Amino acid sequence: MENEKIVEVCDEAAGEPTRDAVIDEELLIEEISIDGMCGVY
Amino acid sequence: MSLLDTPLELDPQVALRPEPFGALAYHYGTRRLVFMKHRDVVAVAQQLTAHPSLSAALQACGIAESRWPSFAKAFATLNESEIVRERPVAG
């Protein structure tokens, strides 16, 4: 989607990722536009 | 001035709905819907007004400094999306 923006952090220097490191590399937020969906059920 | 040093607040037109994965943030003005995909992001967003800067809110929420760059990026995107905004400092 045009309004979708992905925020990612890649840490190639890290060894085996810990749980927190995996979380940091994941998407913390995801934006979705619902414009134009009025009336869609 | 880095966003980490900026006082922020949730936009008054934003409704935050906690979910098991984190929260949904909906802006009634722009009709933008944002998924906050981690509870830590939600916790920080809810604490923004209680702290003088984003970094202070991150620290108060116990976010490890190694994660601050990710959060700074996330809140920069939230700022661009008008989900959060700079908070005027009373002077």
GROMACS .gro file of N, CA and C in nm:
model
  396
    1MET      N    1   0.085  -0.119   0.000
    1MET     CA    2   0.000   0.000   0.000
    1MET      C    3   0.088   0.123   0.000
    2GLU      N    4   0.040   0.234  -0.066
    2GLU     CA    5   0.127   0.348  -0.084
    2GLU      C    6   0.156   0.416   0.049
    3ASN      N    7   0.064   0.405   0.143
    3ASN     CA    8   0.086   0.469   0.271
    3ASN      C    9   0.159   0.380   0.369
    4GLU      N   10   0.187   0.262   0.327
    4GLU     CA   11   0.250   0.169   0.419
    4GLU      C   12   0.399   0.197   0.424
    5LYS      N   13   0.450   0.209   0.543
    5LYS     CA   14   0.592   0.233   0.558
    5LYS      C   15   0.646   0.133   0.657
    6ILE      N   16   0.751   0.068   0.618
    6ILE     CA   17   0.806  -0.036   0.702
    6ILE      C   18   0.926   0.020   0.774
    7VAL      N   19   0.928  -0.001   0.902
    7VAL     CA   20   1.042   0.040   0.984
    7VAL      C   21   1.115  -0.085   1.025
    8GLU      N   22   1.236  -0.101   0.977
    8GLU     CA   23   1.312  -0.222   1.010
    8GLU      C   24   1.451  -0.183   1.054
    9VAL      N   25   1.505  -0.261   1.142
    9VAL     CA   26   1.643  -0.243   1.184
    9VAL      C   27   1.713  -0.376   1.168
   10CYS      N   28   1.819  -0.377   1.090
   10CYS     CA   29   1.894  -0.500   1.070
   10CYS      C   30   2.028  -0.487   1.139
   11ASP      N   31   2.061  -0.584   1.219
   11ASP     CA   32   2.188  -0.582   1.288
   11ASP      C   33   2.267  -0.704   1.245
   12GLU      N   34   2.350  -0.687   1.139
   12GLU     CA   35   2.423  -0.802   1.085
   12GLU      C   36   2.536  -0.844   1.176
   13ALA      N   37   2.578  -0.752   1.265
   13ALA     CA   38   2.690  -0.785   1.353
   13ALA      C   39   2.649  -0.875   1.467
   14ALA      N   40   2.521  -0.887   1.491
   14ALA     CA   41   2.474  -0.967   1.604
   14ALA      C   42   2.494  -1.115   1.576
   15GLY      N   43   2.524  -1.189   1.683
   15GLY     CA   44   2.532  -1.333   1.669
   15GLY      C   45   2.393  -1.391   1.672
   16GLU      N   46   2.379  -1.498   1.746
   16GLU     CA   47   2.245  -1.555   1.755
   16GLU      C   48   2.155  -1.453   1.828
   17PRO      N   49   2.050  -1.410   1.767
   17PRO     CA   50   1.970  -1.303   1.826
   17PRO      C   51   1.897  -1.348   1.951
   18THR      N   52   1.896  -1.259   2.050
   18THR     CA   53   1.816  -1.284   2.168
   18THR      C   54   1.672  -1.246   2.137
   19ARG      N   55   1.584  -1.274   2.226
   19ARG     CA   56   1.443  -1.243   2.205
   19ARG      C   57   1.425  -1.094   2.181
   20ASP      N   58   1.494  -1.009   2.262
   20ASP     CA   59   1.481  -0.865   2.246
   20ASP      C   60   1.538  -0.822   2.112
   21ALA      N   61   1.651  -0.880   2.069
   21ALA     CA   62   1.712  -0.842   1.943
   21ALA      C   63   1.618  -0.877   1.827
   22VAL      N   64   1.555  -0.990   1.835
   22VAL     CA   65   1.460  -1.030   1.730
   22VAL      C   66   1.345  -0.930   1.726
   23ILE      N   67   1.301  -0.887   1.843
   23ILE     CA   68   1.192  -0.791   1.846
   23ILE      C   69   1.236  -0.661   1.782
   24ASP      N   70   1.362  -0.616   1.811
   24ASP     CA   71   1.409  -0.492   1.754
   24ASP      C   72   1.415  -0.498   1.603
   25GLU      N   73   1.442  -0.615   1.546
   25GLU     CA   74   1.451  -0.625   1.402
   25GLU      C   75   1.314  -0.634   1.338
   26GLU      N   76   1.214  -0.654   1.416
   26GLU     CA   77   1.081  -0.668   1.362
   26GLU      C   78   1.015  -0.531   1.348
   27LEU      N   79   0.903  -0.534   1.281
   27LEU     CA   80   0.827  -0.413   1.262
   27LEU      C   81   0.764  -0.371   1.394
   28LEU      N   82   0.791  -0.250   1.438
   28LEU     CA   83   0.731  -0.203   1.561
   28LEU      C   84   0.594  -0.143   1.535
   29ILE      N   85   0.578  -0.079   1.418
   29ILE     CA   86   0.448  -0.025   1.382
   29ILE      C   87   0.422  -0.055   1.236
   30GLU      N   88   0.295  -0.058   1.200
   30GLU     CA   89   0.256  -0.076   1.061
   30GLU      C   90   0.138   0.014   1.033
   31GLU      N   91   0.152   0.097   0.932
   31GLU     CA   92   0.047   0.193   0.900
   31GLU      C   93  -0.039   0.138   0.788
   32ILE      N   94  -0.170   0.152   0.806
   32ILE     CA   95  -0.264   0.104   0.705
   32ILE      C   96  -0.363   0.215   0.678
   33SER      N   97  -0.385   0.242   0.550
   33SER     CA   98  -0.483   0.343   0.514
   33SER      C   99  -0.616   0.276   0.486
   34ILE      N  100  -0.721   0.324   0.550
   34ILE     CA  101  -0.855   0.271   0.524
   34ILE      C  102  -0.939   0.372   0.448
   35ASP      N  103  -0.873   0.471   0.390
   35ASP     CA  104  -0.944   0.569   0.311
   35ASP      C  105  -1.016   0.502   0.196
   36GLY      N  106  -1.136   0.544   0.170
   36GLY     CA  107  -1.209   0.488   0.058
   36GLY      C  108  -1.279   0.359   0.091
   37MET      N  109  -1.269   0.314   0.217
   37MET     CA  110  -1.333   0.189   0.252
   37MET      C  111  -1.470   0.212   0.315
   38CYS      N  112  -1.515   0.338   0.312
   38CYS     CA  113  -1.645   0.369   0.368
   38CYS      C  114  -1.751   0.289   0.295
   39GLY      N  115  -1.834   0.221   0.370
   39GLY     CA  116  -1.940   0.143   0.309
   39GLY      C  117  -1.902   0.001   0.281
   40VAL      N  118  -1.774  -0.034   0.303
   40VAL     CA  119  -1.731  -0.171   0.281
   40VAL      C  120  -1.759  -0.251   0.407
   41TYR      N  121  -1.825  -0.362   0.395
   41TYR     CA  122  -1.859  -0.441   0.513
   41TYR      C  123  -1.788  -0.575   0.510
   42MET      N  124   1.736   1.918   1.633
   42MET     CA  125   1.700   1.852   1.760
   42MET      C  126   1.643   1.713   1.731
   43SER      N  127   1.707   1.612   1.789
   43SER     CA  128   1.665   1.476   1.766
   43SER      C  129   1.526   1.453   1.825
   44LEU      N  130   1.453   1.363   1.761
   44LEU     CA  131   1.318   1.332   1.812
   44LEU      C  132   1.326   1.276   1.953
   45LEU      N  133   1.438   1.212   1.986
   45LEU     CA  134   1.453   1.158   2.121
   45LEU      C  135   1.452   1.267   2.226
   46ASP      N  136   1.494   1.386   2.188
   46ASP     CA  137   1.500   1.499   2.281
   46ASP      C  138   1.376   1.586   2.275
   47THR      N  139   1.276   1.542   2.198
   47THR     CA  140   1.157   1.623   2.175
   47THR      C  141   1.043   1.576   2.263
   48PRO      N  142   0.973   1.670   2.328
   48PRO     CA  143   0.852   1.630   2.402
   48PRO      C  144   0.740   1.597   2.303
   49LEU      N  145   0.681   1.482   2.318
   49LEU     CA  146   0.576   1.437   2.226
   49LEU      C  147   0.446   1.409   2.302
   50GLU      N  148   0.341   1.395   2.227
   50GLU     CA  149   0.212   1.356   2.285
   50GLU      C  150   0.129   1.288   2.177
   51LEU      N  151   0.037   1.205   2.221
   51LEU     CA  152  -0.058   1.148   2.127
   51LEU      C  153  -0.148   1.259   2.076
   52ASP      N  154  -0.177   1.259   1.947
   52ASP     CA  155  -0.267   1.359   1.892
   52ASP      C  156  -0.404   1.342   1.959
   53PRO      N  157  -0.469   1.454   1.994
   53PRO     CA  158  -0.600   1.443   2.061
   53PRO      C  159  -0.705   1.370   1.978
   54GLN      N  160  -0.685   1.365   1.847
   54GLN     CA  161  -0.782   1.298   1.762
   54GLN      C  162  -0.750   1.149   1.744
   55VAL      N  163  -0.655   1.101   1.821
   55VAL     CA  164  -0.616   0.960   1.808
   55VAL      C  165  -0.679   0.879   1.921
   56ALA      N  166  -0.737   0.766   1.882
   56ALA     CA  167  -0.789   0.671   1.980
   56ALA      C  168  -0.696   0.550   1.981
   57LEU      N  169  -0.661   0.509   2.100
   57LEU     CA  170  -0.571   0.395   2.117
   57LEU      C  171  -0.651   0.278   2.173
   58ARG      N  172  -0.646   0.166   2.105
   58ARG     CA  173  -0.721   0.049   2.150
   58ARG      C  174  -0.625  -0.067   2.176
   59PRO      N  175  -0.603  -0.099   2.301
   59PRO     CA  176  -0.511  -0.209   2.333
   59PRO      C  177  -0.559  -0.341   2.274
   60GLU      N  178  -0.465  -0.416   2.222
   60GLU     CA  179  -0.490  -0.548   2.165
   60GLU      C  180  -0.384  -0.642   2.219
   61PRO      N  181  -0.407  -0.774   2.205
   61PRO     CA  182  -0.306  -0.869   2.255
   61PRO      C  183  -0.169  -0.849   2.194
   62PHE      N  184  -0.162  -0.803   2.069
   62PHE     CA  185  -0.033  -0.788   2.003
   62PHE      C  186   0.031  -0.653   2.034
   63GLY      N  187  -0.050  -0.560   2.087
   63GLY     CA  188  -0.001  -0.425   2.113
   63GLY      C  189  -0.118  -0.330   2.120
   64ALA      N  190  -0.146  -0.261   2.009
   64ALA     CA  191  -0.261  -0.171   2.007
   64ALA      C  192  -0.290  -0.124   1.866
   65LEU      N  193  -0.414  -0.081   1.847
   65LEU     CA  194  -0.453  -0.012   1.725
   65LEU      C  195  -0.462   0.136   1.757
   66ALA      N  196  -0.408   0.219   1.671
   66ALA     CA  197  -0.418   0.364   1.688
   66ALA      C  198  -0.491   0.418   1.566
   67TYR      N  199  -0.600   0.487   1.590
   67TYR     CA  200  -0.681   0.541   1.480
   67TYR      C  201  -0.693   0.691   1.494
   68HIS      N  202  -0.661   0.762   1.386
   68HIS     CA  203  -0.670   0.908   1.384
   68HIS      C  204  -0.802   0.944   1.317
   69TYR      N  205  -0.893   1.004   1.392
   69TYR     CA  206  -1.026   1.036   1.339
   69TYR      C  207  -1.021   1.146   1.234
   70GLY      N  208  -0.917   1.227   1.235
   70GLY     CA  209  -0.907   1.334   1.137
   70GLY      C  210  -0.853   1.286   1.003
   71THR      N  211  -0.743   1.213   1.007
   71THR     CA  212  -0.679   1.166   0.884
   71THR      C  213  -0.729   1.029   0.841
   72ARG      N  214  -0.804   0.961   0.927
   72ARG     CA  215  -0.855   0.825   0.902
   72ARG      C  216  -0.742   0.724   0.886
   73ARG      N  217  -0.631   0.755   0.946
   73ARG     CA  218  -0.518   0.662   0.939
   73ARG      C  219  -0.528   0.561   1.052
   74LEU      N  220  -0.498   0.439   1.018
   74LEU     CA  221  -0.497   0.331   1.116
   74LEU      C  222  -0.355   0.277   1.126
   75VAL      N  223  -0.305   0.271   1.246
   75VAL     CA  224  -0.169   0.222   1.268
   75VAL      C  225  -0.171   0.107   1.367
   76PHE      N  226  -0.102   0.002   1.332
   76PHE     CA  227  -0.086  -0.108   1.425
   76PHE      C  228   0.040  -0.084   1.505
   77MET      N  229   0.029  -0.079   1.636
   77MET     CA  230   0.147  -0.079   1.721
   77MET      C  231   0.170  -0.226   1.756
   78LYS      N  232   0.275  -0.281   1.699
   78LYS     CA  233   0.290  -0.427   1.701
   78LYS      C  234   0.372  -0.478   1.818
   79HIS      N  235   0.396  -0.392   1.915
   79HIS     CA  236   0.463  -0.437   2.035
   79HIS      C  237   0.412  -0.357   2.153
   80ARG      N  238   0.391  -0.426   2.264
   80ARG     CA  239   0.331  -0.358   2.381
   80ARG      C  240   0.423  -0.249   2.436
   81ASP      N  241   0.552  -0.262   2.414
   81ASP     CA  242   0.644  -0.159   2.463
   81ASP      C  243   0.619  -0.027   2.392
   82VAL      N  244   0.587  -0.033   2.262
   82VAL     CA  245   0.557   0.089   2.188
   82VAL      C  246   0.432   0.155   2.246
   83VAL      N  247   0.335   0.074   2.279
   83VAL     CA  248   0.210   0.125   2.337
   83VAL      C  249   0.238   0.190   2.472
   84ALA      N  250   0.318   0.123   2.553
   84ALA     CA  251   0.349   0.175   2.685
   84ALA      C  252   0.419   0.310   2.675
   85VAL      N  253   0.513   0.321   2.584
   85VAL     CA  254   0.585   0.448   2.567
   85VAL      C  255   0.489   0.556   2.516
   86ALA      N  256   0.405   0.521   2.419
   86ALA     CA  257   0.309   0.619   2.365
   86ALA      C  258   0.218   0.673   2.474
   87GLN      N  259   0.178   0.586   2.566
   87GLN     CA  260   0.088   0.627   2.672
   87GLN      C  261   0.158   0.709   2.778
   88GLN      N  262   0.289   0.704   2.782
   88GLN     CA  263   0.367   0.776   2.882
   88GLN      C  264   0.426   0.906   2.829
   89LEU      N  265   0.403   0.937   2.704
   89LEU     CA  266   0.469   1.052   2.643
   89LEU      C  267   0.443   1.183   2.716
   90THR      N  268   0.318   1.206   2.753
   90THR     CA  269   0.284   1.334   2.814
   90THR      C  270   0.341   1.350   2.954
   91ALA      N  271   0.379   1.238   3.014
   91ALA     CA  272   0.430   1.243   3.152
   91ALA      C  273   0.580   1.269   3.157
   92HIS      N  274   0.643   1.280   3.041
   92HIS     CA  275   0.788   1.295   3.040
   92HIS      C  276   0.829   1.407   2.945
   93PRO      N  277   0.943   1.469   2.974
   93PRO     CA  278   0.984   1.588   2.896
   93PRO      C  279   1.040   1.556   2.758
   94SER      N  280   1.061   1.429   2.730
   94SER     CA  281   1.116   1.393   2.599
   94SER      C  282   1.087   1.246   2.571
   95LEU      N  283   1.104   1.208   2.445
   95LEU     CA  284   1.084   1.068   2.408
   95LEU      C  285   1.184   0.979   2.481
   96SER      N  286   1.308   1.027   2.490
   96SER     CA  287   1.410   0.945   2.557
   96SER      C  288   1.377   0.924   2.704
   97ALA      N  289   1.321   1.026   2.766
   97ALA     CA  290   1.281   1.013   2.907
   97ALA      C  291   1.169   0.910   2.920
   98ALA      N  292   1.076   0.910   2.827
   98ALA     CA  293   0.967   0.813   2.829
   98ALA      C  294   1.021   0.671   2.806
   99LEU      N  295   1.117   0.658   2.716
   99LEU     CA  296   1.178   0.527   2.691
   99LEU      C  297   1.247   0.475   2.816
  100GLN      N  298   1.318   0.565   2.881
  100GLN     CA  299   1.389   0.527   3.002
  100GLN      C  300   1.291   0.488   3.112
  101ALA      N  301   1.185   0.566   3.126
  101ALA     CA  302   1.085   0.538   3.230
  101ALA      C  303   1.016   0.404   3.207
  102CYS      N  304   1.002   0.366   3.081
  102CYS     CA  305   0.935   0.240   3.048
  102CYS      C  306   1.032   0.122   3.048
  103GLY      N  307   1.157   0.150   3.082
  103GLY     CA  308   1.255   0.042   3.091
  103GLY      C  309   1.300  -0.014   2.958
  104ILE      N  310   1.293   0.069   2.853
  104ILE     CA  311   1.337   0.024   2.721
  104ILE      C  312   1.490   0.030   2.716
  105ALA      N  313   1.551  -0.080   2.680
  105ALA     CA  314   1.697  -0.086   2.670
  105ALA      C  315   1.747   0.013   2.566
  106GLU      N  316   1.856   0.080   2.596
  106GLU     CA  317   1.908   0.182   2.504
  106GLU      C  318   1.945   0.124   2.368
  107SER      N  319   1.976  -0.004   2.366
  107SER     CA  320   2.008  -0.068   2.238
  107SER      C  321   1.888  -0.070   2.144
  108ARG      N  322   1.769  -0.056   2.202
  108ARG     CA  323   1.647  -0.058   2.122
  108ARG      C  324   1.600   0.081   2.086
  109TRP      N  325   1.663   0.185   2.143
  109TRP     CA  326   1.615   0.322   2.121
  109TRP      C  327   1.614   0.361   1.972
  110PRO      N  328   1.714   0.320   1.892
  110PRO     CA  329   1.706   0.357   1.750
  110PRO      C  330   1.581   0.305   1.680
  111SER      N  331   1.541   0.184   1.715
  111SER     CA  332   1.419   0.128   1.656
  111SER      C  333   1.298   0.209   1.698
  112PHE      N  334   1.295   0.245   1.826
  112PHE     CA  335   1.182   0.323   1.877
  112PHE      C  336   1.183   0.463   1.819
  113ALA      N  337   1.300   0.521   1.802
  113ALA     CA  338   1.309   0.654   1.743
  113ALA      C  339   1.253   0.652   1.601
  114LYS      N  340   1.287   0.549   1.525
  114LYS     CA  341   1.233   0.536   1.390
  114LYS      C  342   1.082   0.518   1.394
  115ALA      N  343   1.036   0.435   1.484
  115ALA     CA  344   0.893   0.409   1.493
  115ALA      C  345   0.817   0.538   1.528
  116PHE      N  346   0.867   0.612   1.624
  116PHE     CA  347   0.797   0.735   1.664
  116PHE      C  348   0.814   0.845   1.561
  117ALA      N  349   0.920   0.841   1.483
  117ALA     CA  350   0.933   0.935   1.373
  117ALA      C  351   0.824   0.909   1.269
  118THR      N  352   0.799   0.782   1.243
  118THR     CA  353   0.692   0.746   1.151
  118THR      C  354   0.556   0.783   1.210
  119LEU      N  355   0.538   0.760   1.338
  119LEU     CA  356   0.413   0.799   1.403
  119LEU      C  357   0.393   0.950   1.398
  120ASN      N  358   0.503   1.025   1.408
  120ASN     CA  359   0.497   1.171   1.399
  120ASN      C  360   0.456   1.214   1.258
  121GLU      N  361   0.515   1.149   1.159
  121GLU     CA  362   0.481   1.181   1.020
  121GLU      C  363   0.336   1.146   0.990
  122SER      N  364   0.287   1.042   1.056
  122SER     CA  365   0.149   0.998   1.036
  122SER      C  366   0.051   1.076   1.121
  123GLU      N  367   0.102   1.169   1.202
  123GLU     CA  368   0.021   1.253   1.289
  123GLU      C  369  -0.047   1.174   1.400
  124ILE      N  370   0.004   1.057   1.428
  124ILE     CA  371  -0.047   0.982   1.542
  124ILE      C  372   0.006   1.044   1.671
  125VAL      N  373   0.132   1.084   1.669
  125VAL     CA  374   0.189   1.162   1.777
  125VAL      C  375   0.231   1.297   1.720
  126ARG      N  376   0.253   1.392   1.808
  126ARG     CA  377   0.295   1.525   1.763
  126ARG      C  378   0.385   1.584   1.870
  127GLU      N  379   0.458   1.688   1.830
  127GLU     CA  380   0.540   1.758   1.927
  127GLU      C  381   0.450   1.828   2.026
  128ARG      N  382   0.486   1.817   2.151
  128ARG     CA  383   0.404   1.877   2.256
  128ARG      C  384   0.458   2.016   2.287
  129PRO      N  385   0.373   2.117   2.281
  129PRO     CA  386   0.421   2.251   2.316
  129PRO      C  387   0.459   2.255   2.462
  130VAL      N  388   0.575   2.313   2.490
  130VAL     CA  389   0.624   2.321   2.626
  130VAL      C  390   0.577   2.450   2.687
  131ALA      N  391   0.508   2.439   2.799
  131ALA     CA  392   0.458   2.557   2.868
  131ALA      C  393   0.574   2.637   2.922
  132GLY      N  394   0.576   2.766   2.894
  132GLY     CA  395   0.686   2.849   2.940
  132GLY      C  396   0.643   2.982   2.994
   0.00000   0.00000   0.00000
